[in-house]
Each structure stands twice: as structure tokens, then as C-alpha cells.
Coordinates of C-alpha atoms in Angstrom, one line a residue:
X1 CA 3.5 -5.4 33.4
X2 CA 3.8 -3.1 36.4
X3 CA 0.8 -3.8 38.3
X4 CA 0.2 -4.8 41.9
X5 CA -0.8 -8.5 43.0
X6 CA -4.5 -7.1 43.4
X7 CA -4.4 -5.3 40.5
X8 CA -3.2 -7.8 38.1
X9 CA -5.7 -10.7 39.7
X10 CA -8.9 -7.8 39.4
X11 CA -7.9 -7.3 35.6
X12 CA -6.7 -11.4 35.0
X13 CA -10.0 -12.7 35.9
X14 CA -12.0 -10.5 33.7
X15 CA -9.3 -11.4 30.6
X16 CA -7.7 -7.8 30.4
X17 CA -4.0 -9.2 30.4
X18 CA -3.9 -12.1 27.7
X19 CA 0.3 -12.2 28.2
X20 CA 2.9 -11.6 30.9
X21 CA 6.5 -10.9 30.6
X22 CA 8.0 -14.7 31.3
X23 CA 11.2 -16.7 29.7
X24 CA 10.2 -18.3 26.1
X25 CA 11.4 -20.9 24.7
X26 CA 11.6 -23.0 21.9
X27 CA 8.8 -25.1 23.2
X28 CA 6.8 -22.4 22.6
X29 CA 7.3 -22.4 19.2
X30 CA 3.6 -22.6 17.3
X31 CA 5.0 -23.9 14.1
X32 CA 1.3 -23.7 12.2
X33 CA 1.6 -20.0 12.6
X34 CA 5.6 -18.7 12.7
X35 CA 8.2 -20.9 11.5
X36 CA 11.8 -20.2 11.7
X37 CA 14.2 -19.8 8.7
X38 CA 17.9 -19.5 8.5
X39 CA 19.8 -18.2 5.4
X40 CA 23.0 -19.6 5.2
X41 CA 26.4 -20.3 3.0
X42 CA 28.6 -23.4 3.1
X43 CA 31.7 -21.0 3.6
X44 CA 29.8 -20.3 7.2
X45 CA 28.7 -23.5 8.2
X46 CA 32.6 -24.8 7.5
X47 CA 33.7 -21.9 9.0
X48 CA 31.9 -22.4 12.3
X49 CA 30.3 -26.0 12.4
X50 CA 28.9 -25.4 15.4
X51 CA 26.2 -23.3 13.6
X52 CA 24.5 -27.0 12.6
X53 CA 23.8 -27.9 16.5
X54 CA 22.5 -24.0 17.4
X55 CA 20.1 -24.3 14.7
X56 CA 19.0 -27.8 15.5
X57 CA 18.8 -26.4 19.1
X58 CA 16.7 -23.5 18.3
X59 CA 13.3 -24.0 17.2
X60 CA 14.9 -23.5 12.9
X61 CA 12.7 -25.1 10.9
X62 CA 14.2 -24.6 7.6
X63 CA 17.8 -23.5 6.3
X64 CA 18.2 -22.1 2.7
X65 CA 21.8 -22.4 1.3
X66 CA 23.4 -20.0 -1.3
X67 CA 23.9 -21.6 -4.4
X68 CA 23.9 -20.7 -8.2
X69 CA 25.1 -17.0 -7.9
X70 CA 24.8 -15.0 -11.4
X71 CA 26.5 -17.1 -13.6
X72 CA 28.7 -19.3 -10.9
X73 CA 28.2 -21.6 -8.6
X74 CA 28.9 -20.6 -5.3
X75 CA 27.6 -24.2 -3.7
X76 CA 27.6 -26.5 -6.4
X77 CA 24.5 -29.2 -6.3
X78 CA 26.4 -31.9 -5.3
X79 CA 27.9 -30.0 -2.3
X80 CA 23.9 -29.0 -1.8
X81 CA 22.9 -32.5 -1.3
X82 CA 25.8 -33.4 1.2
X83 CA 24.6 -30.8 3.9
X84 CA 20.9 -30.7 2.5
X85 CA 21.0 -34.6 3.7
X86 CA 23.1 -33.7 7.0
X87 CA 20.1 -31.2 8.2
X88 CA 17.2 -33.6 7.0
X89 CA 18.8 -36.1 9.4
X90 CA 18.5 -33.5 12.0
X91 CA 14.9 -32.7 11.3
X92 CA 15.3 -29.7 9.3
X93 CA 14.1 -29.4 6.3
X94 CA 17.2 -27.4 3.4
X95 CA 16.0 -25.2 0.7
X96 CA 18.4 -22.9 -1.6
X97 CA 18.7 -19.3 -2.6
X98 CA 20.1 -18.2 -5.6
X99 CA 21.2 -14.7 -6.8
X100 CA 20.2 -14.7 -10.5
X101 CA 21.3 -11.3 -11.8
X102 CA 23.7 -10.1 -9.8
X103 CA 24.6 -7.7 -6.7
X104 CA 25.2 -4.1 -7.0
X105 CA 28.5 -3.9 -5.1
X106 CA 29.3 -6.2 -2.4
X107 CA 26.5 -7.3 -1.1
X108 CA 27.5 -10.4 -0.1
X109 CA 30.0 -10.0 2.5
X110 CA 32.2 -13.1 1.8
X111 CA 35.1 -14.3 4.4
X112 CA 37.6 -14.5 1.9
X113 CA 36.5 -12.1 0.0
X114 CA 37.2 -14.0 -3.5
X115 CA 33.3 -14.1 -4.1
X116 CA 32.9 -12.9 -7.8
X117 CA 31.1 -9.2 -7.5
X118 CA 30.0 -9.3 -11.0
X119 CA 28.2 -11.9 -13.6
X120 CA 30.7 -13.2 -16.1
X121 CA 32.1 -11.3 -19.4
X122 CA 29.4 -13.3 -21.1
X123 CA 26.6 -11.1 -19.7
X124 CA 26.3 -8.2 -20.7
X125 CA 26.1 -5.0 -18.7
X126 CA 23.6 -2.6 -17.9
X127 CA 22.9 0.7 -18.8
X128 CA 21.7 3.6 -16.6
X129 CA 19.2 5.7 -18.2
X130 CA 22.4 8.2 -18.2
X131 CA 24.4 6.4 -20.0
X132 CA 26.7 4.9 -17.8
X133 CA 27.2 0.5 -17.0
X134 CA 26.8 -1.0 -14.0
X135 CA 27.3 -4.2 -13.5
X136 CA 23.7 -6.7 -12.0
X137 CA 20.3 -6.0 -11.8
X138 CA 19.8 -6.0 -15.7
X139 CA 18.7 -9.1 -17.9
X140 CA 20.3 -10.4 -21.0
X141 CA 20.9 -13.2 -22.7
X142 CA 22.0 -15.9 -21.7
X143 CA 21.0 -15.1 -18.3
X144 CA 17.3 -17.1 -17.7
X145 CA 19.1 -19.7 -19.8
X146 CA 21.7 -19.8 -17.2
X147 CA 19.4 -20.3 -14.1
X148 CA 16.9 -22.5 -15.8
X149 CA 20.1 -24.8 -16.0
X150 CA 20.6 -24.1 -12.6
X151 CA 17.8 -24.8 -11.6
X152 CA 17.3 -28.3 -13.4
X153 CA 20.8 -28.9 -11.6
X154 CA 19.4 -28.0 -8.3
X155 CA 16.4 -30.2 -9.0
X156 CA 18.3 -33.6 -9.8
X157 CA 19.6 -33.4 -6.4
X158 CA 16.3 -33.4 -4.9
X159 CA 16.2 -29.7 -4.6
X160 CA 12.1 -28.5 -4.2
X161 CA 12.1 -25.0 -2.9
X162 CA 14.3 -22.1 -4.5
X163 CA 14.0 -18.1 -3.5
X164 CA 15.3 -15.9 -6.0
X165 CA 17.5 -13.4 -3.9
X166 CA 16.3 -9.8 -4.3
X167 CA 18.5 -8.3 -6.7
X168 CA 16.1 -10.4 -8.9
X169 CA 15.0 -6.9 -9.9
X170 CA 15.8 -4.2 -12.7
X171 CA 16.5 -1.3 -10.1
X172 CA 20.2 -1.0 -8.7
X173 CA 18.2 -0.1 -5.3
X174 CA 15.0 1.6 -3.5
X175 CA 13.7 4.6 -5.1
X176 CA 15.6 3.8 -9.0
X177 CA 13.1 3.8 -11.6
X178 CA 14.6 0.8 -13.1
X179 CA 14.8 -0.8 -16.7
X180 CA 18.2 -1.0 -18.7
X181 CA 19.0 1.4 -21.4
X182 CA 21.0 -0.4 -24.0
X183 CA 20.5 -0.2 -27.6
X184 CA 18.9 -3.4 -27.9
X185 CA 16.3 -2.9 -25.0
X186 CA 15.9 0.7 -26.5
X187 CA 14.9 -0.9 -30.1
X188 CA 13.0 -3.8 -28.8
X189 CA 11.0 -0.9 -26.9
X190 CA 10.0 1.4 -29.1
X191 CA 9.6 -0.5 -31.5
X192 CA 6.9 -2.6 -29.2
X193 CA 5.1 0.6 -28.5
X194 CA 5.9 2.4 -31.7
X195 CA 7.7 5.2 -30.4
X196 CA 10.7 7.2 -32.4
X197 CA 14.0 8.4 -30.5
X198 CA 12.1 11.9 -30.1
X199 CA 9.9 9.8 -27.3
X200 CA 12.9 8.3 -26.1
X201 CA 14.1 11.9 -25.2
X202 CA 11.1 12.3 -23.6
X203 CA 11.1 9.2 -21.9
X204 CA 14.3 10.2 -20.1
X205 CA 13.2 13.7 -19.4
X206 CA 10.2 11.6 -17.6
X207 CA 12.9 9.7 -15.6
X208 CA 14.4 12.7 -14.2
X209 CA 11.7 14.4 -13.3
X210 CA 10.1 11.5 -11.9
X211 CA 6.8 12.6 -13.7
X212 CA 4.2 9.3 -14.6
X213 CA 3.8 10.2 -18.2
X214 CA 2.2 7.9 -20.6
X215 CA 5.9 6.5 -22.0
X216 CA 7.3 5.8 -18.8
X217 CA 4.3 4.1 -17.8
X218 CA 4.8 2.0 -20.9
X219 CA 8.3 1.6 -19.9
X220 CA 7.7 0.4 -16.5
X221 CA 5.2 -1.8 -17.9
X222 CA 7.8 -3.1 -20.8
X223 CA 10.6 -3.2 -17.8
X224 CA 7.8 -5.3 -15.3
X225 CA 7.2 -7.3 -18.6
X226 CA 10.9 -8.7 -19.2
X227 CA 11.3 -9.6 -15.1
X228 CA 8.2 -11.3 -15.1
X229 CA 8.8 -13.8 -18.1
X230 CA 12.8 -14.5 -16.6
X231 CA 10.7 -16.0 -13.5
X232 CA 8.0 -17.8 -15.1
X233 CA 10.2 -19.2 -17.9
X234 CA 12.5 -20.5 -14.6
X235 CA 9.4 -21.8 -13.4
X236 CA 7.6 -22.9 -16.4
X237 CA 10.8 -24.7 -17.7
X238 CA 11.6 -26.8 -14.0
X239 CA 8.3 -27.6 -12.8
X240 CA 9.1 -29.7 -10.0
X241 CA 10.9 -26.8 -7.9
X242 CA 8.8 -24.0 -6.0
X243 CA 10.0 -20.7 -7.3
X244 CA 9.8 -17.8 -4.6
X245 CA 10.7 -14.0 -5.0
X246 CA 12.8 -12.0 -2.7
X247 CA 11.5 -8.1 -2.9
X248 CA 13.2 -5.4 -1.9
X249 CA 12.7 -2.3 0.5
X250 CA 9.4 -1.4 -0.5
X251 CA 10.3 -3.0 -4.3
X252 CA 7.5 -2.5 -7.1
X253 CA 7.0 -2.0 -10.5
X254 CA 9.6 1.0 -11.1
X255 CA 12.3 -2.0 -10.0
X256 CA 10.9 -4.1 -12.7
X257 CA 8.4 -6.4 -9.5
X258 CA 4.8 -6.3 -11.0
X259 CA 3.8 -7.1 -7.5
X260 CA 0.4 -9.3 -8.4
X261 CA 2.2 -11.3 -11.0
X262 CA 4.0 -13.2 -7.5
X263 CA 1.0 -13.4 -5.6
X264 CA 0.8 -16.9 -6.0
X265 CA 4.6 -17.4 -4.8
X266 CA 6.5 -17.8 -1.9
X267 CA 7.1 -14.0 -1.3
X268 CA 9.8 -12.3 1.1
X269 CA 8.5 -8.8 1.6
X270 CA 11.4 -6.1 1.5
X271 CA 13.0 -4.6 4.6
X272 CA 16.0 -2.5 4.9
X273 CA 17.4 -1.8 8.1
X274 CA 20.0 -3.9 8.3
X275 CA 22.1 -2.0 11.0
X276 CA 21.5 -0.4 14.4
X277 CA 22.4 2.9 12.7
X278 CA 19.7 2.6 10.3
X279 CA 17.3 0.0 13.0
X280 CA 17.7 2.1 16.0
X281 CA 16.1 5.2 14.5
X282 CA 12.4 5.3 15.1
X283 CA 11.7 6.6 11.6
X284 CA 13.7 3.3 10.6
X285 CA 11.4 1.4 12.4
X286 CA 8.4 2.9 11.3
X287 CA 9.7 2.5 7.6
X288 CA 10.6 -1.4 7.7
X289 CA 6.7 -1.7 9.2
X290 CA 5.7 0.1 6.3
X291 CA 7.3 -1.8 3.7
X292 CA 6.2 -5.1 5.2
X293 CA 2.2 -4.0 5.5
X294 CA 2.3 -2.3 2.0
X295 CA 3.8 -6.1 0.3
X296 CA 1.3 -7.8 2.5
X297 CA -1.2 -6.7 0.2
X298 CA 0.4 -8.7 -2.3
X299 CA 0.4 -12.2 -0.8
X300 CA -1.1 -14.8 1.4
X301 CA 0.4 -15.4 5.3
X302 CA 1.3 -18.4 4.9
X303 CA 3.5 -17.8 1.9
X304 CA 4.8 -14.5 3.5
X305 CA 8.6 -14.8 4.1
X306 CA 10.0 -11.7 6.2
X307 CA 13.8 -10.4 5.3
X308 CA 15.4 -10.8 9.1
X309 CA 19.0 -9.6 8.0
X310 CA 22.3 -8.0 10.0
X311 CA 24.2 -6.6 7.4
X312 CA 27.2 -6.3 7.4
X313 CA 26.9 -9.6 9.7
X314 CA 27.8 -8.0 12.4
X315 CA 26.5 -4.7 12.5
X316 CA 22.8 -5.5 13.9
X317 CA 22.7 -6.3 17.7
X318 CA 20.5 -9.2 19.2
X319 CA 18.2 -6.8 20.4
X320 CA 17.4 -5.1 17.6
X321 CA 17.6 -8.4 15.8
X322 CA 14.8 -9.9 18.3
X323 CA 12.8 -6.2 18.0
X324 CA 12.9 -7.2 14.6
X325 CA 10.7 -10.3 14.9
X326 CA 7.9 -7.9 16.3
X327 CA 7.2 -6.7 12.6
X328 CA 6.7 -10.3 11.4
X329 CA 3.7 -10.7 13.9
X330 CA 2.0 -7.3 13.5
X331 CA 1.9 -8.0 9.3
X332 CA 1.1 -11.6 10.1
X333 CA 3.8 -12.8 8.0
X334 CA 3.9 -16.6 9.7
X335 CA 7.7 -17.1 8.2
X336 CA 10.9 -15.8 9.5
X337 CA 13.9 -15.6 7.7
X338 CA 17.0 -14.6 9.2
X339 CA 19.8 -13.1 7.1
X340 CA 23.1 -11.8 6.6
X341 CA 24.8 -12.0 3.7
X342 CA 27.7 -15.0 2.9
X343 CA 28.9 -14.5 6.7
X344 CA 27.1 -15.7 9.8
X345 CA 25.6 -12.9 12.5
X346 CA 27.5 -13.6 15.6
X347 CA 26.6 -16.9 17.5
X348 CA 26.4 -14.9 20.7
X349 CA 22.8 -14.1 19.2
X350 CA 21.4 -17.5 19.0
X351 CA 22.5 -17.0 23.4
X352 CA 19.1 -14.6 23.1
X353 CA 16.9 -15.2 20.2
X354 CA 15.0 -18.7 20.9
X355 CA 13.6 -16.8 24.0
X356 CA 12.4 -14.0 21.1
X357 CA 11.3 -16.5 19.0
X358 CA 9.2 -18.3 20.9
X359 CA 7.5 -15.2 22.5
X360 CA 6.7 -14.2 18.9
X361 CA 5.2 -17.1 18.2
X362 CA 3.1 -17.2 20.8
X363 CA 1.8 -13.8 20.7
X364 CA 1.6 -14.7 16.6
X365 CA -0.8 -17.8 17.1
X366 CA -3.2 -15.2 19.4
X367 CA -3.2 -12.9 16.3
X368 CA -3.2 -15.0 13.0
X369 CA -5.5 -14.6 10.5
X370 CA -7.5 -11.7 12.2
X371 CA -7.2 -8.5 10.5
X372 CA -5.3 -5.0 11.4
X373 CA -8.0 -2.3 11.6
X374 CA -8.1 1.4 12.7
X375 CA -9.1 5.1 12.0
X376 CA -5.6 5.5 10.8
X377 CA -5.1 4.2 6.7
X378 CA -1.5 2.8 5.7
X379 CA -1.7 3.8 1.9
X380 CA 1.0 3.6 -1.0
X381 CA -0.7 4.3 -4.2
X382 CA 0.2 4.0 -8.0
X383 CA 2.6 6.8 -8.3
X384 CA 4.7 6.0 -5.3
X385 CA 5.2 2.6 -6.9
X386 CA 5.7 4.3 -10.2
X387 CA 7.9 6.9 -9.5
X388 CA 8.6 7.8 -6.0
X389 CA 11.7 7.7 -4.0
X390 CA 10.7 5.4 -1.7
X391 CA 10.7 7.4 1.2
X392 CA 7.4 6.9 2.9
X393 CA 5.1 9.0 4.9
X394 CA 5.2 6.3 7.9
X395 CA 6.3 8.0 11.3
X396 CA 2.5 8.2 12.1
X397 CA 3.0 4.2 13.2
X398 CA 4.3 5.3 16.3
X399 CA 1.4 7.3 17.5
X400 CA 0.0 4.5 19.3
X401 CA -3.1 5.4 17.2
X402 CA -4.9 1.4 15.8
X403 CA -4.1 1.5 11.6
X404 CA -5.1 -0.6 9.2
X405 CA -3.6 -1.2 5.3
X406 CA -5.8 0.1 2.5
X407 CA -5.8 -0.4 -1.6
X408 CA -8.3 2.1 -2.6
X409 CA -8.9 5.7 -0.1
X410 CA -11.7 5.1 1.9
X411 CA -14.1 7.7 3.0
X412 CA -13.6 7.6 6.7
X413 CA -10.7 8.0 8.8
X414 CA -7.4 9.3 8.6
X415 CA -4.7 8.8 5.7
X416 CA -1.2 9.9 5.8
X417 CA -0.4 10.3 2.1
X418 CA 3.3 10.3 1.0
X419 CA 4.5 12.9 -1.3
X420 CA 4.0 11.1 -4.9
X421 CA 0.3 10.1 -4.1
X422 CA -0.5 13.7 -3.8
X423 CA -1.3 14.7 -7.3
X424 CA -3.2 11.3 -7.3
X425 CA -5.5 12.1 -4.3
X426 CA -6.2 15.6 -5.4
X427 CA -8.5 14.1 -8.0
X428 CA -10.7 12.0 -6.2
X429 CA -13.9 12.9 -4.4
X430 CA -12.4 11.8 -1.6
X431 CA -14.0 12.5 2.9
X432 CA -11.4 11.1 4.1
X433 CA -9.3 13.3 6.4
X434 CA -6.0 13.4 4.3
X435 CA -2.5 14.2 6.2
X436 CA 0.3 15.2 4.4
X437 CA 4.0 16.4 5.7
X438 CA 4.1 19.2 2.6
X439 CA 1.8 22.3 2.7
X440 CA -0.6 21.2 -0.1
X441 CA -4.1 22.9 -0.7
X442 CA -6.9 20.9 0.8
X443 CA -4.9 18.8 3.1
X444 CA -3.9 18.4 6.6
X445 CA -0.1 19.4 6.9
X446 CA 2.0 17.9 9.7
X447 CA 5.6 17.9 9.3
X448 CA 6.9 14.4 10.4
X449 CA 8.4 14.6 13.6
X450 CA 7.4 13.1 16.7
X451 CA 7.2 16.8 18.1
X452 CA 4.2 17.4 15.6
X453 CA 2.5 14.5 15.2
X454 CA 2.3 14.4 18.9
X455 CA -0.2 17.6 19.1
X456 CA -2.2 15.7 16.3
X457 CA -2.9 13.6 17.9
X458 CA -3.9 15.8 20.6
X459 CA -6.2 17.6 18.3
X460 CA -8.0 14.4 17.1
X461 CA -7.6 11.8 19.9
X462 CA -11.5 13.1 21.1
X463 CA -13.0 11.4 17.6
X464 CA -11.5 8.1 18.7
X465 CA -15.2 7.0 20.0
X466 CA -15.0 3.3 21.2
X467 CA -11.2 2.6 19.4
X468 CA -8.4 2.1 21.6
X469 CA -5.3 3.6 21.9
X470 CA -2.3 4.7 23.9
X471 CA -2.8 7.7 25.6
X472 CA 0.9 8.8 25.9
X473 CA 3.5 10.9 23.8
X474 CA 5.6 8.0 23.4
X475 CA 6.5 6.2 20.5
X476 CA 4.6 3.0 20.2
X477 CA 2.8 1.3 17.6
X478 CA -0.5 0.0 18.5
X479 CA -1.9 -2.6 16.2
X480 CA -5.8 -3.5 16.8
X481 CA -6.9 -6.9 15.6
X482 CA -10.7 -5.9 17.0
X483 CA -12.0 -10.1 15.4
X484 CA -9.6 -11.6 17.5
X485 CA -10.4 -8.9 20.3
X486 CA -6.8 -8.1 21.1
X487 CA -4.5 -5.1 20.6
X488 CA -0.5 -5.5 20.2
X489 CA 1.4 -2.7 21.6
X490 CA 4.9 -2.5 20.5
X491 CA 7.4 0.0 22.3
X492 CA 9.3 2.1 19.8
X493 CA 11.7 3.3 22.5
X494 CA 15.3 2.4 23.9
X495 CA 14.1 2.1 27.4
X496 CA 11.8 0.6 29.4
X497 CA 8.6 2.7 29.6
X498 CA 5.1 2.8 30.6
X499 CA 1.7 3.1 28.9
X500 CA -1.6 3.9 29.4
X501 CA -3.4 2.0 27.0
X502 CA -7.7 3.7 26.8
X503 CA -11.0 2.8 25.1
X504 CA -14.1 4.6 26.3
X505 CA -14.1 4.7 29.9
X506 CA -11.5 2.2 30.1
X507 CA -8.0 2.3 30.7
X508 CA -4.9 -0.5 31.6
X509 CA -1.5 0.9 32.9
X510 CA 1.2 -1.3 32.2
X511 CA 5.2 -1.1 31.1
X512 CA 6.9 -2.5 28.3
X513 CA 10.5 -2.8 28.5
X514 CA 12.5 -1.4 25.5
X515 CA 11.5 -2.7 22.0
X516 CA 9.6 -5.1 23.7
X517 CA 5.7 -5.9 22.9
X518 CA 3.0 -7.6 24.3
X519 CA -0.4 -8.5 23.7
X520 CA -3.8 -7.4 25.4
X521 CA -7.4 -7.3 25.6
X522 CA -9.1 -4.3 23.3
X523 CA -11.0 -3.4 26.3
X524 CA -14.2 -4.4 24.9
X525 CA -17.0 -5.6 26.4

């Protein structure tokens, strides 16, 4: 923080600053309340073996190793238990990953480039809701057959922990409404529901319209339905192993993830922005935070698993990487797991990360178990899980403005609601100031850019009576854990920048170099 020697001793000694930019380190590390995962492939750890010592070296706590990929084995169990029992030696504990249904494309990014892209003939393909096949994210026999023997494979070798990779869905990616189309999933569902091939029509009239009608509710439901009973059959059938889900970028029931039937998992909530293209935008930023606090809902901290991944490998830099970690802490999601695909993210990362890591961790331990609140409401209701495109309202997280994640509207406080919850707010009785970035009847329209979210804040930052809150037209997130007493303050921008952080009659300068965040006092009394 920028503050002179008398300055920063006046503000120490009454508890205003709770961190200081210093080196972190692994010792840092507070393992009860952030651990460390790596996801990783054989073909990398032969390809550079010095990845075993970097991760024994760097606070990892766990590996998980690619393993039964839809319908082949990519790492076969007895390969498993030779490395599984090479990092237990070292003090780190080896889990697997397995891709059950299949990637849309090459999503793996393998060296060689000889990684199958598809399941075998013996699966059968899906079918869009157009017609046309793709190949993964659709479930037929013999495929929960398939991974249950996996699995019991997995499990023989002392295998006790497996994540299901998230194209465990029934969506080829964010936004599909999902299901597959085939004659025999047509029969089986309207049959089920007793509908004729006139609703069927209108089912697919409901898909392209995106409109929530009663059939494509059932057919969501029917779609969430068959995904479910693939993962507890899995589970049901091999006991002895912990099942965990892998969700994607804000995934939910139109991809097939009844969210609440995982809650009792080990849950990776879904990012997206894998790339500094895609990471470096503020939107992008504001949209991977999004995703992470709306599948927090959904699961415990401790079970929490965030989705850490450069893809391709080498496309995310170490900062953005390390600005990445920041997310984890605000959500209070206590595990990490890095990720990127069958190749490694360059070693030259690991030269930056512990000293991320451990800062996290540190900051994370201050924050852990207290909850986010603020006059701003993070809401993603029924319809944008239904049928939306997955493109959130969420650039209001960088108004430096305290937030906190909502089920139900309440009646105080402001909500940004995205496009698809719109029809669904209009018919409550609802107080609550509601923001939207479309021109709708009854609500608060503010396109979303920075420019014009900027003067409403302006306009509103008066009713902030004893909340803090950065005073600047920066972007910043400002996350407000008033239990714990503490505010996070997260700078959104490329550079270094400084911040006036205000409650009341109270006010702390400080700077925050680029994507950096830090911790302080709420300024209460």
C-alpha cells in the first residue's frame, strides 16, 4: 500500500491494514482452508519429469491423473498405481479424472496428437435437436456400463477419489439446451410423459425459441433425469470410490447438471476463461466470478473444487493464472485445481505461482466460512438455467460496490437481472430495485459498460449508509465479509492503481498493483 511510515503505523495500530504486499511462500500455505490441486497426464509427467519435484516443491497437495477416457484408457490402472505410489512417497496424495462421455472436439490437447477425439463405433452418437450427430456429450448404452468397469478397475488399485471431467454433461457447450434427439430417446420420452410427435414439434419449436414451455421443462427434467442416474449408478455400483462432478461454465439443468442432485459431491464449479484473450477482458473476469458464486449455491467449501485451467496449455500467462486464484478466495472455494488439458502449462509458471499461492491462502484463512454480503444481489434464476444463453448480466462486479449471492429476490437492495430472468421477475411483487441492460417496463436500464455503470453508481452511491465501498471509477471488485469484519478488494485492471476505499466518515487510500488483491478492515467500529 502507498502510505507513508506515519500513516501506515496511525492506521496499523487501530487494525485498518490486516495485509501488506510481502513475498509468499509455500510456508504460508493454510492447508485447512486452500489446498492445492494439479491435473495432470502421464504423457506430461514423461514428457517433462521434472514436473514431479516442482510439484513436491510447491505447496501441491494433491495430483489427479487422466485415466479412463470415453471408452479407452488413456492411463491404464496399473500404470495409475506406479506414479500414484511414486507421489504418495513424496507426500502427495494421487486421485484420477476420467472423461466419461466424450469431448466435443479436441479438447484435450495431446502431444502426439493420437488421443482418440471420439468414443468408440460401439457408442452411439448423438443427435442435435436439428438433426444432425455429433460425437460426446450424449449417453447410450453401453456407456455407464463402461465406466462402472472403470471404475471397479480404478478401485482394485487402490484408487478412492474420481472427478468426472466436465463433458459429463448432455450439452455440446455453455448456452445449448441439451438432451439427445435420437429415436430411441425421442420414444422413451414421450412415451414417459405421454406426448405424440405433434408435441415433439412443439418441443423443438420451444428449443429455438428458447421459450420455458411445459414440454421442454419436461424435457430438461427427462434430460437432467438420465445424467443423474449414469452418476449414481457409477456410484451406487463402486462404493468404495468418491464420485465428484466437473460442471461447466455456468452448467445447469439445460446441460443435463440438476445442480442439487451433486450437492453432496465433490463439486468443481465451472469457469471458462482459459486464455488471456478471453481472461484479460474485464467482462471475462466478471463472468468466471459469476459462474463460480452462482455454483457455490450448490455446494459446501470444503467440497468446492475451482477449474484453474490454461487452455490451450500455453495460452494463459502466470499472471493471469495467479489473478485467477483471487476468485477461489472471494467464493470461498478452499480447493484449487490447476488445469490444462493432456499438456502441462509452461514450467516457467511454477517460477511465480507458490508466491500466489500462498498469498491466497493466507488471505483465504482470514475469510473462510464468513459470508459475502452487500446492497448489490448476484441472481441467476430458473429460466437462465432453463433456457438462457449463458451470457450473464455480471459487469456490475467491478463497481467496487459489496455484493452478495441470492436464491430467492429479496426486497431490499439492488439486483442486476440477466435477460432470461426478466419475464420471471415481472411477476413477482418484488421492492427490490431491479437493473437490467435491456429497456424493459418497470426496470432500471443500464447498458453494460463500464462507461454506464460508472454514473450509477454515481446516482446511488449516497444510499450506501454505513456499507463500504470504493469510491473510484475503476474497475474493482469489492467483496464485504462484514462477520469476519474484513473487505477484499480485487483490482480488475492491467496496471497498478490506487483506491480510495469509504464507509461513513471513513476512508483508507491505498494501491493495488495490477490484478493484485488484498485484504482490509471494513472500517467499522
Amino acid at each position: 500500500m502507498n502510505l507513508s511510515r506515519r500513516e501506515f503505523i496511525k492506521l496499523s495500530s487501530i487494525g485498518i491494514i490486516l495485509s501488506s504486499t510481502h513475498s509468499f511462500s509455500i510456508n504460508d500455505l493454510d492447508k485447512e482452508h486452500r489446498k492445492y490441486h494439479v491435473s495432470i497426464s502421464i504423457d506430461a509427467l514423461e514428457h517433462e519429469p521434472e514436473l514431479f519435484d516442482i510439484f513436491k516443491n510447491s505447496g501441491v497437495s494433491a495430483v489427479w491423473i487422466g485415466s479412463f477416457f470415453y471408452g479407452y484408457w488413456h492411463s491404464t490402472p496399473e500404470i495409475i498405481k506406479e506414479w500414484k505410489k511414486k507421489f504418495e512417497s513424496a507426500g502427495i496424495s494421487a486421485y484420477v479424472i476420467n472423461v466419461p462421455l466424450g469431448h466435443p472436439g479436441d479438447s484435450l490437447g495431446s502431444y502426439s496428437g493420437d488421443v482418440p477425439l471420439t468414443p468408440p463405433t460401439r457408442w452411439k452418437p448423438g443427435v442435435d435437436y436439428n438433426g444432425k450427430l455429433f460425437a460426446g456429450t450424449s449417453l447410450h448404452e453401453p456407456a455407464t456400463e463402461e465406466n462402472v468397469l472403470a471404475l471397479k478397475s480404478l478401485k482394485e488399485v487402490g484408487v478412492t477419489k474420481v472427478f468426472l471431467d466436465d463433458d459429463f454433461r448432455l450439452a455440446q457447450s455453455p448456452g445449448k439446451i441439451g438432451g439427445c434427439f435420437c429415436e430411441e430417446h425421442k420414444k422413451k420420452f414421450l412415451n414417459q410423459y405421454g406426448y405424440n410427435d405433434a408435441d415433439w414439434e412443439n418441443l423443438l419449436d420451444s428449443i429455438q425459441k428458447r421459450s420455458l414451455s411445459k414440454i421442454l421443462k419436461n424435457w430438461i427434467e427427462f434430460t437432467c433425469d438420465d445424467l443423474t442416474v449414469c452418476f449414481k449408478t457409477m456410484e451406487t455400483k463402486v462404493p468404495e470410490i468418491e464420485l465428484g462432478i466437473m460442471v461447466m461454465y455456468m452448467g445447469s439443468e439445460k446441460a443435463g447438471i440438476r445442480l442439487s442432485d451433486y450437492k453432496n459431491n465433490l463439486f468443481r464449479v465451472g469457469e471458462l476463461m482459459f486464455d488471456n484473450n478471453s481472461f484479460g477482458t474485464v467482462k471475462g473476469k466478471c463472468n468466471e466470478l459469476f459462474s463460480v458464486l452462482f455454483h457455490r449455491r450448490f455446494t459446501s467449501p470444503e467440497k468446492a473444487f475451482s477449474e484453474t485451467t490454461a487452455f490451450p496449455a500455453d495460452k494463459l500467462s502466470a499472471k493471469n493464472m495467479c489473478a485467477k486464484l483471487v476468485i477461489s478466495t472471494i467464493a470461498d472455494v478452499r480447493n484449487t485445481m490447476f488445469m490444462s488439458g493432456i499438456q502441462h502449462f509452461p514450467k516457467t509458471h511454477w517460477e511465480v505461482l507458490p508466491s500466489a499461492m500462498g498469498k491466497q491462502a493466507k488471505l483465504h484463512a482470514e475469510i473462510a466460512s464468513h459470508s459475502l454480503k452487500g446492497p448489490f444481489k448476484h441472481y441467476w434464476g430458473m429460466r437462465s438455467r432453463y433456457v438462457s444463453d449463458d451470457n450473464p448480466y455480471s459487469l456490475w462486479l467491478a463497481l467496487g460496490i459489496p455484493f452478495e449471492v441470492v436464491e430467492e429476490i429479496p426486497n431490499e437492495g439492488w439486483i442486476f437481472v440477466s435477460d432470461y430472468d426478466i419475464d420471471e421477475v415481472r411477476t413477482k411483487n418484488i421492492k427490490t430495485n431491479l437493473v437490467t441492460r435491456k429497456k424493459e417496463e418497470g426496470f432500471i436500464f443500464v447498458p453494460e459498460t463500464l462507461e454506464s455503470l460508472f454514473k450509477f453508481k454515481q446516482i446511488i452511491i449516497s444510499q450506501l449508509k454505513d456499507i463500504p465501498y470504493i469510491l473510484d471509477e475503476k474497475p474493482v471488485t469489492c467483496a464485504w465479509y462484514p462477520s469476519a469484519k474484513k473487505i477484499l478488494i480485487w483490482n480488475l485492471s492491467e496496471s497498478r492503481e490506487n483506491f480510495t476505499l469509504i464507509r461513513g466518515n471513513k476512508k483508507i487510500d491505498f494501491d493495488l498493483e495490477c490484478l493484485d488483491a488484498t485484504l482490509l478492515s471494513d472500517l467499522s467500529d
